[in-house]
mmCIF file of C-alpha atoms in Angstrom:
data_model
loop_
_atom_site.group_PDB
_atom_site.id
_atom_site.type_symbol
_atom_site.label_atom_id
_atom_site.label_comp_id
_atom_site.label_asym_id
_atom_site.label_seq_id
_atom_site.Cartn_x
_atom_site.Cartn_y
_atom_site.Cartn_z
ATOM 1 C CA MET A 1 20.293 -56.342 15.118
ATOM 2 C CA LEU A 2 23.311 -54.281 16.302
ATOM 3 C CA ALA A 3 25.904 -55.653 18.669
ATOM 4 C CA PRO A 4 25.968 -54.095 22.143
ATOM 5 C CA GLY A 5 27.846 -50.783 22.221
ATOM 6 C CA CYS A 6 27.461 -50.119 18.463
ATOM 7 C CA LEU A 7 25.948 -46.814 17.272
ATOM 8 C CA HIS A 8 22.752 -47.023 15.267
ATOM 9 C CA PRO A 9 23.273 -45.800 11.653
ATOM 10 C CA LEU A 10 20.500 -43.140 11.986
ATOM 11 C CA ALA A 11 22.042 -41.758 15.168
ATOM 12 C CA LEU A 12 25.441 -41.657 13.455
ATOM 13 C CA PHE A 13 23.959 -39.745 10.522
ATOM 14 C CA MET A 14 22.277 -37.152 12.789
ATOM 15 C CA ALA A 15 25.527 -36.657 14.702
ATOM 16 C CA LEU A 16 27.369 -35.919 11.453
ATOM 17 C CA VAL A 17 24.634 -33.413 10.435
ATOM 18 C CA ARG A 18 24.957 -31.593 13.766
ATOM 19 C CA LEU A 19 28.731 -31.427 13.370
ATOM 20 C CA PHE A 20 28.351 -30.054 9.838
ATOM 21 C CA VAL A 21 25.933 -27.324 10.991
ATOM 22 C CA PHE A 22 28.170 -26.451 13.953
ATOM 23 C CA LEU A 23 31.163 -25.953 11.676
ATOM 24 C CA LEU A 24 29.191 -23.702 9.312
ATOM 25 C CA LEU A 25 27.618 -21.417 11.924
ATOM 26 C CA PRO A 26 30.647 -19.152 12.426
ATOM 27 C CA PHE A 27 30.478 -18.172 8.765
ATOM 28 C CA GLY A 28 26.856 -16.950 9.015
ATOM 29 C CA THR A 29 23.642 -18.140 7.418
ATOM 30 C CA LEU A 30 20.588 -16.493 5.771
ATOM 31 C CA ASP A 31 17.647 -18.759 6.579
ATOM 32 C CA LEU A 32 18.429 -20.960 3.579
ATOM 33 C CA PRO A 33 18.158 -24.724 3.218
ATOM 34 C CA ALA A 34 21.240 -26.572 4.462
ATOM 35 C CA ALA A 35 22.087 -27.770 0.965
ATOM 36 C CA THR A 36 22.070 -24.221 -0.485
ATOM 37 C CA GLN A 37 25.395 -22.394 -0.642
ATOM 38 C CA LEU A 38 25.181 -18.637 -0.106
ATOM 39 C CA VAL A 39 27.526 -16.353 -2.015
ATOM 40 C CA ALA A 40 28.212 -13.065 -0.220
ATOM 41 C CA PHE A 41 29.517 -9.801 -1.686
ATOM 42 C CA THR A 42 30.612 -6.807 0.347
ATOM 43 C CA VAL A 43 30.331 -3.490 -1.496
ATOM 44 C CA GLN A 44 32.122 -0.276 -0.558
ATOM 45 C CA PRO A 45 30.729 3.219 -1.219
ATOM 46 C CA GLY A 46 31.381 4.950 -4.500
ATOM 47 C CA SER A 47 29.880 5.727 -7.880
ATOM 48 C CA GLY A 48 29.271 2.592 -9.937
ATOM 49 C CA THR A 49 30.259 0.162 -7.193
ATOM 50 C CA LEU A 50 26.711 -1.175 -6.781
ATOM 51 C CA GLU A 51 26.360 -1.946 -10.500
ATOM 52 C CA LYS A 52 29.752 -3.675 -10.531
ATOM 53 C CA ALA A 53 28.828 -5.840 -7.561
ATOM 54 C CA LEU A 54 25.532 -6.898 -9.149
ATOM 55 C CA ALA A 55 27.302 -7.656 -12.445
ATOM 56 C CA GLN A 56 29.684 -9.895 -10.515
ATOM 57 C CA ARG A 57 26.755 -11.463 -8.673
ATOM 58 C CA GLN A 58 25.088 -12.489 -11.970
ATOM 59 C CA LYS A 59 27.861 -15.017 -12.543
ATOM 60 C CA TYR A 60 26.304 -17.167 -9.782
ATOM 61 C CA SER A 61 22.933 -18.855 -10.171
ATOM 62 C CA GLY A 62 22.258 -19.427 -6.481
ATOM 63 C CA PRO A 63 21.188 -17.030 -3.717
ATOM 64 C CA ALA A 64 23.508 -14.139 -2.964
ATOM 65 C CA LEU A 65 23.858 -11.578 -0.208
ATOM 66 C CA VAL A 66 25.045 -8.147 -1.332
ATOM 67 C CA LYS A 67 26.083 -6.173 1.755
ATOM 68 C CA LEU A 68 26.319 -2.429 1.321
ATOM 69 C CA GLY A 69 28.746 -0.759 3.686
ATOM 70 C CA ALA A 70 27.999 2.604 5.271
ATOM 71 C CA GLY A 71 28.345 5.508 2.857
ATOM 72 C CA GLU A 72 26.850 6.858 -0.376
ATOM 73 C CA TYR A 73 26.350 5.006 -3.658
ATOM 74 C CA ARG A 74 25.423 6.967 -6.787
ATOM 75 C CA PHE A 75 23.712 5.559 -9.857
ATOM 76 C CA ASN A 76 22.231 7.321 -12.911
ATOM 77 C CA ARG A 77 20.087 4.608 -14.504
ATOM 78 C CA SER A 78 17.874 1.727 -13.424
ATOM 79 C CA VAL A 79 19.602 -1.043 -11.516
ATOM 80 C CA ILE A 80 18.204 -4.565 -11.919
ATOM 81 C CA LEU A 81 18.412 -6.951 -8.992
ATOM 82 C CA PRO A 82 18.829 -10.538 -10.272
ATOM 83 C CA PRO A 83 16.572 -13.239 -8.766
ATOM 84 C CA HIS A 84 17.487 -14.575 -5.313
ATOM 85 C CA THR A 85 19.386 -11.421 -4.320
ATOM 86 C CA HIS A 86 19.363 -10.070 -0.780
ATOM 87 C CA LEU A 87 20.438 -6.406 -0.855
ATOM 88 C CA SER A 88 21.160 -5.170 2.654
ATOM 89 C CA GLY A 89 22.647 -2.013 4.127
ATOM 90 C CA GLU A 90 23.240 -0.346 7.467
ATOM 91 C CA PRO A 91 20.144 1.520 8.743
ATOM 92 C CA GLY A 92 20.571 5.285 8.429
ATOM 93 C CA LYS A 93 24.119 4.946 7.111
ATOM 94 C CA THR A 94 23.794 3.313 3.677
ATOM 95 C CA ILE A 95 22.507 5.782 1.065
ATOM 96 C CA LEU A 96 21.725 5.029 -2.597
ATOM 97 C CA ARG A 97 21.436 8.320 -4.477
ATOM 98 C CA ALA A 98 19.670 8.320 -7.858
ATOM 99 C CA THR A 99 21.020 11.041 -10.172
ATOM 100 C CA PRO A 100 19.378 10.560 -13.605
ATOM 101 C CA ALA A 101 20.607 12.666 -16.498
ATOM 102 C CA ALA A 102 17.011 13.730 -17.240
ATOM 103 C CA ASN A 103 13.848 13.827 -15.168
ATOM 104 C CA ASP A 104 12.080 11.283 -17.409
ATOM 105 C CA GLN A 105 14.967 8.807 -17.414
ATOM 106 C CA PRO A 106 14.275 5.615 -15.419
ATOM 107 C CA CYS A 107 16.538 5.538 -12.399
ATOM 108 C CA GLY A 108 15.557 3.180 -9.596
ATOM 109 C CA LEU A 109 15.743 -0.415 -8.414
ATOM 110 C CA VAL A 110 13.982 -3.058 -10.539
ATOM 111 C CA VAL A 111 13.307 -6.056 -8.331
ATOM 112 C CA SER A 112 13.151 -9.666 -9.549
ATOM 113 C CA SER A 113 11.622 -12.735 -7.894
ATOM 114 C CA HIS A 114 12.876 -14.087 -4.560
ATOM 115 C CA CYS A 115 14.616 -10.826 -3.637
ATOM 116 C CA GLN A 116 14.943 -8.991 -0.341
ATOM 117 C CA LEU A 117 15.704 -5.296 0.144
ATOM 118 C CA GLN A 118 16.566 -4.212 3.649
ATOM 119 C CA ASN A 119 17.871 -1.306 5.735
ATOM 120 C CA PHE A 120 19.073 1.370 3.333
ATOM 121 C CA THR A 121 18.012 4.804 2.062
ATOM 122 C CA LEU A 122 17.030 5.674 -1.509
ATOM 123 C CA LEU A 123 17.297 9.348 -2.447
ATOM 124 C CA TYR A 124 16.063 10.856 -5.709
ATOM 125 C CA GLU A 125 17.903 13.929 -6.939
ATOM 126 C CA ARG A 126 16.261 15.654 -9.876
ATOM 127 C CA GLY A 127 13.576 18.161 -10.965
ATOM 128 C CA ARG A 128 9.964 18.412 -9.859
ATOM 129 C CA ASN A 129 8.097 17.336 -13.018
ATOM 130 C CA ARG A 130 5.890 14.329 -12.421
ATOM 131 C CA GLN A 131 6.375 11.384 -14.802
ATOM 132 C CA GLN A 132 3.655 8.965 -15.907
ATOM 133 C CA SER A 133 5.915 6.049 -16.840
ATOM 134 C CA SER A 134 5.991 3.244 -14.295
ATOM 135 C CA ALA A 135 9.691 2.774 -15.089
ATOM 136 C CA THR A 136 10.466 5.980 -13.173
ATOM 137 C CA ALA A 137 9.411 4.492 -9.806
ATOM 138 C CA MET A 138 12.163 4.320 -7.201
ATOM 139 C CA VAL A 139 11.415 0.673 -6.363
ATOM 140 C CA HIS A 140 9.688 -1.254 -9.154
ATOM 141 C CA VAL A 141 8.510 -4.836 -8.586
ATOM 142 C CA VAL A 142 7.068 -6.010 -11.903
ATOM 143 C CA GLY A 143 6.000 -9.582 -12.649
ATOM 144 C CA ALA A 144 7.971 -10.878 -9.664
ATOM 145 C CA ARG A 145 6.987 -13.045 -6.702
ATOM 146 C CA ASP A 146 8.270 -13.756 -3.201
ATOM 147 C CA VAL A 147 9.712 -10.296 -2.513
ATOM 148 C CA THR A 148 10.366 -8.631 0.838
ATOM 149 C CA ILE A 149 11.017 -4.898 1.241
ATOM 150 C CA ARG A 150 11.828 -3.987 4.832
ATOM 151 C CA GLY A 151 13.238 -0.967 6.606
ATOM 152 C CA LEU A 152 13.767 1.176 3.486
ATOM 153 C CA ILE A 153 13.701 4.971 3.451
ATOM 154 C CA VAL A 154 12.510 6.246 0.063
ATOM 155 C CA SER A 155 12.866 10.006 -0.227
ATOM 156 C CA GLY A 156 11.748 11.512 -3.510
ATOM 157 C CA SER A 157 10.678 10.004 -6.835
ATOM 158 C CA ALA A 158 9.692 11.261 -10.277
ATOM 159 C CA SER A 159 6.554 9.143 -9.892
ATOM 160 C CA VAL A 160 5.817 6.405 -7.328
ATOM 161 C CA GLY A 161 7.967 5.496 -4.345
ATOM 162 C CA ILE A 162 7.293 1.734 -4.301
ATOM 163 C CA LEU A 163 5.351 0.306 -7.254
ATOM 164 C CA LEU A 164 4.027 -3.254 -7.586
ATOM 165 C CA GLU A 165 2.805 -4.442 -11.001
ATOM 166 C CA ALA A 166 1.605 -8.018 -11.512
ATOM 167 C CA ALA A 167 3.570 -8.949 -8.403
ATOM 168 C CA ARG A 168 2.731 -11.839 -6.060
ATOM 169 C CA GLN A 169 3.591 -12.667 -2.481
ATOM 170 C CA VAL A 170 5.125 -9.305 -1.604
ATOM 171 C CA THR A 171 5.710 -7.905 1.881
ATOM 172 C CA ILE A 172 6.454 -4.217 2.477
ATOM 173 C CA ARG A 173 7.268 -3.596 6.146
ATOM 174 C CA ASP A 174 8.507 -0.705 8.244
ATOM 175 C CA CYS A 175 9.359 1.568 5.332
ATOM 176 C CA ASN A 176 9.418 5.382 5.273
ATOM 177 C CA VAL A 177 8.230 6.855 1.962
ATOM 178 C CA SER A 178 8.048 10.609 1.296
ATOM 179 C CA GLY A 179 8.516 13.332 -1.289
ATOM 180 C CA THR A 180 7.117 11.361 -4.234
ATOM 181 C CA LEU A 181 5.508 13.162 -7.162
ATOM 182 C CA ALA A 182 2.855 10.437 -7.475
ATOM 183 C CA ASP A 183 1.617 7.818 -4.984
ATOM 184 C CA GLY A 184 3.769 6.701 -2.092
ATOM 185 C CA ILE A 185 2.995 2.970 -2.424
ATOM 186 C CA HIS A 186 0.981 1.831 -5.468
ATOM 187 C CA ILE A 187 -0.257 -1.750 -6.035
ATOM 188 C CA THR A 188 -1.752 -2.506 -9.443
ATOM 189 C CA ASN A 189 -2.063 -4.653 -12.587
ATOM 190 C CA GLY A 190 -3.209 -7.913 -11.030
ATOM 191 C CA SER A 191 -0.866 -7.968 -8.048
ATOM 192 C CA SER A 192 -1.927 -10.415 -5.338
ATOM 193 C CA ASP A 193 -1.101 -11.586 -1.825
ATOM 194 C CA VAL A 194 0.476 -8.296 -0.762
ATOM 195 C CA LEU A 195 1.031 -7.006 2.773
ATOM 196 C CA VAL A 196 1.845 -3.352 3.536
ATOM 197 C CA HIS A 197 2.531 -3.121 7.270
ATOM 198 C CA GLY A 198 4.036 -0.609 9.658
ATOM 199 C CA CYS A 199 5.013 1.983 7.051
ATOM 200 C CA TYR A 200 5.137 5.763 7.421
ATOM 201 C CA VAL A 201 4.045 7.459 4.176
ATOM 202 C CA HIS A 202 3.966 11.250 4.123
ATOM 203 C CA HIS A 203 4.207 14.357 1.924
ATOM 204 C CA THR A 204 3.299 12.447 -1.243
ATOM 205 C CA GLY A 205 2.293 14.092 -4.509
ATOM 206 C CA ASP A 206 -0.805 11.904 -4.822
ATOM 207 C CA ASP A 207 -2.393 9.037 -2.847
ATOM 208 C CA ALA A 208 -0.362 7.733 0.084
ATOM 209 C CA ILE A 209 -1.145 3.987 -0.205
ATOM 210 C CA ALA A 210 -3.298 2.780 -3.091
ATOM 211 C CA THR A 211 -4.373 -0.478 -4.688
ATOM 212 C CA VAL A 212 -5.824 0.137 -8.157
ATOM 213 C CA SER A 213 -7.117 -2.291 -10.809
ATOM 214 C CA TYR A 214 -7.521 -1.122 -14.409
ATOM 215 C CA ARG A 215 -9.693 -3.199 -16.751
ATOM 216 C CA PHE A 216 -7.590 -2.449 -19.820
ATOM 217 C CA LYS A 217 -4.296 -3.539 -18.211
ATOM 218 C CA ALA A 218 -4.745 -6.754 -16.249
ATOM 219 C CA ALA A 219 -6.928 -8.737 -13.890
ATOM 220 C CA GLN A 220 -8.035 -7.348 -10.542
ATOM 221 C CA SER A 221 -5.471 -6.983 -7.817
ATOM 222 C CA ARG A 222 -6.548 -9.318 -5.010
ATOM 223 C CA ARG A 223 -5.784 -10.254 -1.422
ATOM 224 C CA ILE A 224 -4.185 -6.970 -0.449
ATOM 225 C CA THR A 225 -3.718 -6.116 3.236
ATOM 226 C CA ILE A 226 -2.875 -2.561 4.309
ATOM 227 C CA ARG A 227 -2.407 -2.658 8.069
ATOM 228 C CA ASN A 228 -0.933 -0.582 10.885
ATOM 229 C CA ASN A 229 0.473 2.202 8.695
ATOM 230 C CA ARG A 230 0.657 5.959 9.324
ATOM 231 C CA VAL A 231 0.009 8.406 6.479
ATOM 232 C CA GLU A 232 0.181 12.197 6.700
ATOM 233 C CA HIS A 233 0.215 15.408 4.650
ATOM 234 C CA GLY A 234 -0.544 13.848 1.272
ATOM 235 C CA LEU A 235 -1.700 15.708 -1.833
ATOM 236 C CA GLY A 236 -4.046 12.823 -2.634
ATOM 237 C CA ARG A 237 -6.190 10.422 -0.702
ATOM 238 C CA ALA A 238 -4.818 8.650 2.339
ATOM 239 C CA LEU A 239 -5.870 5.023 1.709
ATOM 240 C CA THR A 240 -7.587 3.833 -1.465
ATOM 241 C CA CYS A 241 -9.026 0.669 -2.928
ATOM 242 C CA ILE A 242 -9.937 1.512 -6.515
ATOM 243 C CA GLY A 243 -11.303 -1.524 -8.331
ATOM 244 C CA SER A 244 -9.435 -4.158 -6.314
ATOM 245 C CA ALA A 245 -10.909 -7.192 -4.537
ATOM 246 C CA ASP A 246 -10.443 -9.035 -1.240
ATOM 247 C CA VAL A 247 -8.806 -6.048 0.435
ATOM 248 C CA ILE A 248 -8.276 -5.350 4.138
ATOM 249 C CA ILE A 249 -7.565 -1.795 5.306
ATOM 250 C CA ALA A 250 -7.120 -2.006 9.067
ATOM 251 C CA ASP A 251 -5.530 -0.286 12.079
ATOM 252 C CA ASN A 252 -4.112 2.617 10.072
ATOM 253 C CA ARG A 253 -3.813 6.286 11.035
ATOM 254 C CA ALA A 254 -4.340 9.007 8.445
ATOM 255 C CA ASP A 255 -4.026 12.736 9.021
ATOM 256 C CA ASP A 256 -4.219 15.898 6.902
ATOM 257 C CA CYS A 257 -4.565 14.369 3.435
ATOM 258 C CA ILE A 258 -6.611 15.697 0.528
ATOM 259 C CA GLY A 259 -9.094 12.843 1.025
ATOM 260 C CA GLY A 260 -9.568 10.026 3.513
ATOM 261 C CA ILE A 261 -10.470 6.391 2.752
ATOM 262 C CA TYR A 262 -11.828 5.683 -0.744
ATOM 263 C CA VAL A 263 -13.355 2.412 -1.957
ATOM 264 C CA ALA A 264 -14.679 3.057 -5.437
ATOM 265 C CA TYR A 265 -14.960 2.420 -9.146
ATOM 266 C CA GLU A 266 -13.511 5.181 -11.339
ATOM 267 C CA SER A 267 -15.061 5.466 -14.784
ATOM 268 C CA PHE A 268 -12.494 7.938 -16.088
ATOM 269 C CA TYR A 269 -9.745 5.336 -15.716
ATOM 270 C CA SER A 270 -11.943 2.328 -16.533
ATOM 271 C CA THR A 271 -11.252 0.425 -13.344
ATOM 272 C CA TYR A 272 -13.043 -2.608 -11.999
ATOM 273 C CA ALA A 273 -15.699 -2.209 -9.331
ATOM 274 C CA PRO A 274 -14.200 -2.983 -5.901
ATOM 275 C CA GLU A 275 -15.556 -5.982 -4.021
ATOM 276 C CA ASN A 276 -15.054 -7.787 -0.723
ATOM 277 C CA VAL A 277 -13.387 -4.912 1.109
ATOM 278 C CA SER A 278 -13.053 -4.639 4.887
ATOM 279 C CA VAL A 279 -12.201 -1.282 6.482
ATOM 280 C CA GLU A 280 -11.561 -1.759 10.214
ATOM 281 C CA ARG A 281 -10.338 0.247 13.205
ATOM 282 C CA ASN A 282 -8.775 3.112 11.263
ATOM 283 C CA LEU A 283 -8.354 6.626 12.653
ATOM 284 C CA VAL A 284 -8.833 9.348 10.024
ATOM 285 C CA THR A 285 -8.366 12.979 11.052
ATOM 286 C CA ARG A 286 -8.498 16.308 9.215
ATOM 287 C CA CYS A 287 -8.854 14.723 5.780
ATOM 288 C CA GLY A 288 -10.675 16.780 3.158
ATOM 289 C CA LYS A 289 -10.422 20.083 5.019
ATOM 290 C CA ARG A 290 -8.254 21.767 2.395
ATOM 291 C CA THR A 291 -10.073 20.781 -0.812
ATOM 292 C CA GLY A 292 -13.587 19.640 -0.039
ATOM 293 C CA MET A 293 -12.981 15.947 -0.717
ATOM 294 C CA GLN A 294 -14.632 13.406 1.549
ATOM 295 C CA GLY A 295 -13.164 11.750 4.584
ATOM 296 C CA LEU A 296 -14.900 8.565 3.392
ATOM 297 C CA HIS A 297 -16.153 7.691 -0.083
ATOM 298 C CA VAL A 298 -17.696 4.465 -1.384
ATOM 299 C CA GLY A 299 -18.614 4.274 -5.072
ATOM 300 C CA SER A 300 -20.226 1.378 -6.986
ATOM 301 C CA ALA A 301 -18.716 -1.136 -4.574
ATOM 302 C CA HIS A 302 -19.942 -4.608 -3.591
ATOM 303 C CA ASN A 303 -19.734 -6.309 -0.219
ATOM 304 C CA VAL A 304 -17.944 -3.624 1.785
ATOM 305 C CA THR A 305 -17.799 -3.303 5.578
ATOM 306 C CA PHE A 306 -16.761 -0.283 7.644
ATOM 307 C CA THR A 307 -16.395 -1.330 11.274
ATOM 308 C CA ASN A 308 -15.094 0.528 14.329
ATOM 309 C CA ASN A 309 -13.445 3.371 12.424
ATOM 310 C CA THR A 310 -13.157 6.950 13.678
ATOM 311 C CA PHE A 311 -13.465 9.953 11.345
ATOM 312 C CA ARG A 312 -12.569 13.167 13.157
ATOM 313 C CA GLU A 313 -12.693 16.703 11.727
ATOM 314 C CA CYS A 314 -13.258 15.355 8.222
ATOM 315 C CA LEU A 315 -15.732 16.305 5.531
ATOM 316 C CA PRO A 316 -18.860 14.129 5.380
ATOM 317 C CA GLY A 317 -18.774 10.544 4.210
ATOM 318 C CA TYR A 318 -20.406 9.944 0.850
ATOM 319 C CA VAL A 319 -21.742 6.717 -0.707
ATOM 320 C CA SER A 320 -22.835 6.906 -4.353
ATOM 321 C CA ASN A 321 -22.959 5.376 -7.812
ATOM 322 C CA THR A 322 -19.722 6.364 -9.557
ATOM 323 C CA GLY A 323 -20.610 4.769 -12.880
ATOM 324 C CA ALA A 324 -20.691 0.980 -12.417
ATOM 325 C CA GLY A 325 -24.124 0.659 -10.835
ATOM 326 C CA PRO A 326 -25.377 0.992 -7.273
ATOM 327 C CA ASN A 327 -23.475 -0.039 -4.173
ATOM 328 C CA ARG A 328 -24.562 -3.447 -2.903
ATOM 329 C CA SER A 329 -24.260 -5.179 0.439
ATOM 330 C CA LEU A 330 -22.736 -2.489 2.649
ATOM 331 C CA LEU A 331 -22.346 -2.631 6.425
ATOM 332 C CA PHE A 332 -21.455 0.321 8.654
ATOM 333 C CA GLN A 333 -21.016 -0.780 12.263
ATOM 334 C CA GLY A 334 -19.470 0.819 15.330
ATOM 335 C CA ASN A 335 -18.027 3.825 13.487
ATOM 336 C CA ARG A 336 -17.535 7.240 15.065
ATOM 337 C CA PHE A 337 -17.971 10.531 13.237
ATOM 338 C CA GLU A 338 -16.615 13.336 15.404
ATOM 339 C CA LYS A 339 -16.619 17.086 14.736
ATOM 340 C CA THR A 340 -17.613 16.542 11.107
ATOM 341 C CA ILE A 341 -17.100 19.598 8.906
ATOM 342 C CA GLU A 342 -20.660 19.512 7.620
ATOM 343 C CA ASN A 343 -20.388 22.162 4.908
ATOM 344 C CA GLY A 344 -24.152 21.981 4.437
ATOM 345 C CA HIS A 345 -24.309 18.163 4.504
ATOM 346 C CA SER A 346 -24.949 15.398 6.995
ATOM 347 C CA ALA A 347 -22.047 13.412 8.447
ATOM 348 C CA LEU A 348 -22.839 10.352 6.311
ATOM 349 C CA GLU A 349 -24.893 10.462 3.109
ATOM 350 C CA PHE A 350 -26.172 7.609 0.940
ATOM 351 C CA LEU A 351 -27.228 7.655 -2.728
ATOM 352 C CA ASP A 352 -28.041 4.738 -5.035
ATOM 353 C CA THR A 353 -27.296 1.980 -2.524
ATOM 354 C CA GLU A 354 -28.867 -1.454 -2.099
ATOM 355 C CA GLU A 355 -28.655 -3.880 0.839
ATOM 356 C CA LEU A 356 -27.408 -1.319 3.348
ATOM 357 C CA GLU A 357 -27.167 -2.048 7.071
ATOM 358 C CA LEU A 358 -26.235 0.383 9.851
ATOM 359 C CA ARG A 359 -25.433 -0.624 13.429
ATOM 360 C CA ASP A 360 -24.216 1.303 16.463
ATOM 361 C CA ASN A 361 -22.673 4.265 14.639
ATOM 362 C CA ARG A 362 -22.166 7.450 16.650
ATOM 363 C CA PHE A 363 -22.111 11.078 15.590
ATOM 364 C CA THR A 364 -20.971 14.031 17.710
ATOM 365 C CA GLN A 365 -21.224 17.812 17.437
ATOM 366 C CA GLY A 366 -23.413 17.911 14.365
ATOM 367 C CA HIS A 367 -25.968 20.576 13.578
ATOM 368 C CA ARG A 368 -27.681 18.687 10.755
ATOM 369 C CA PRO A 369 -29.243 15.212 11.037
ATOM 370 C CA SER A 370 -26.428 12.658 11.170
ATOM 371 C CA LEU A 371 -27.612 10.460 8.290
ATOM 372 C CA PHE A 372 -28.997 11.393 4.895
ATOM 373 C CA PHE A 373 -30.703 8.979 2.488
ATOM 374 C CA ALA A 374 -31.726 9.611 -1.117
ATOM 375 C CA PRO A 375 -35.301 8.480 -1.958
ATOM 376 C CA ASP A 376 -34.208 5.214 -3.584
ATOM 377 C CA VAL A 377 -32.060 4.057 -0.641
ATOM 378 C CA HIS A 378 -33.541 1.533 1.770
ATOM 379 C CA ALA A 379 -31.498 0.810 4.862
ATOM 380 C CA LYS A 380 -31.785 -1.474 7.823
ATOM 381 C CA THR A 381 -30.807 0.580 10.860
ATOM 382 C CA GLU A 382 -30.598 0.146 14.598
ATOM 383 C CA ALA A 383 -33.616 1.309 16.554
ATOM 384 C CA GLY A 384 -33.767 4.985 17.367
ATOM 385 C CA THR A 385 -31.537 6.271 14.558
ATOM 386 C CA LYS A 386 -32.744 9.603 13.204
ATOM 387 C CA LEU A 387 -32.951 9.662 9.413
ATOM 388 C CA ILE A 388 -33.700 12.413 6.938
ATOM 389 C CA ALA A 389 -35.347 11.888 3.560
ATOM 390 C CA PRO A 390 -35.145 14.639 0.931
ATOM 391 C CA SER A 391 -38.251 16.258 -0.477
ATOM 392 C CA LYS A 392 -36.655 16.621 -3.922
ATOM 393 C CA PRO A 393 -33.956 14.797 -5.941
ATOM 394 C CA TRP A 394 -30.509 15.165 -4.451
ATOM 395 C CA HIS A 395 -27.348 15.999 -6.359
ATOM 396 C CA TRP A 396 -23.915 16.028 -4.746
ATOM 397 C CA PRO A 397 -21.571 18.695 -6.158
ATOM 398 C CA ARG A 398 -19.193 17.325 -8.758
ATOM 399 C CA ARG A 399 -15.508 17.131 -7.810
ATOM 400 C CA SER A 400 -12.766 17.949 -10.266
ATOM 401 C CA TYR A 401 -10.195 15.684 -8.574
ATOM 402 C CA ARG A 402 -9.344 12.473 -10.399
ATOM 403 C CA HIS A 403 -6.952 9.662 -9.587
ATOM 404 C CA ARG A 404 -4.045 10.340 -11.878
ATOM 405 C CA MET A 405 -1.654 7.411 -11.500
ATOM 406 C CA LYS A 406 -1.383 5.341 -14.681
#
């Protein structure tokens, strides 16, 4: 028992901790444990200065903050970010310009585990020949985990803007991606626990935001959330889930892309069949008008729900067997199909589908019956829905477009 007026040892310890924290605060912190010492580097603009700073940073094993001052930084080969590196710039003022010697030479940022990229611009300066190598992506997260990419502007790429391969626990927020020769944001090769949120992806050479799972490369990509993004003017599909599982595509806006929302198996690229996919509250406008691709396409998918989406001025939705068997367990509820460009078809057409349920979907300004079912499709629908059954076998015209990202 302590004598009167003496300070309890625990209270003394807490007082010393508070004093220690108070003394450290003026020097800045980075949301790190109190026992972790942060090494900070300030980099000034110039050619080669970024590589020199990262080479210096590799001498330290702990977390490091690399602050990029306002100005332009040029680099002509891939730059590897060591683990536990926070690379931060000044929004709109810090520019990293990639100037590879040849169009097929890798020249981007390769991101390791426990890294953060924030508030700078990446510009690609080279020819217009698309490259198939994943190493030519502007931001390449391969085999890494616990990565945050926030507030980046990615303008131009020989292939993909932001590419995730076998990555885990990755957040991509509030980024602007444009001018890529392949997809804007591409998630593949068994990546998992990924969030793409609040990004603006536009003028891409292929799909805007895609999660793709190839059988011959790795396991399925899983637990992918694509939410609250805006995609426009893409030369591919707006939002795609090709072969991935446990995917949420919600609250996005897509306009004027070659195709709309695709959830499918692709035999040409030997993907998995997609499963457990939820497509919710998306607004898709003017997708498919230029090429004849669908505003909505589901192919050989299992357990997929489309709820409360709006498809406006798009080509008809199409549900079919794309090579991995019939669709199973599909729900379409509360969707709106407005001013559909019918092109001789109904607004929503079903082929080779099992366990299909339709509830409270609405169709406006259509001249043909709103729904079309092939003879082998049996659907549970809300009362009063007008259906059409063909008198002869139905064949949808073949499309020459194929997903090209490898």
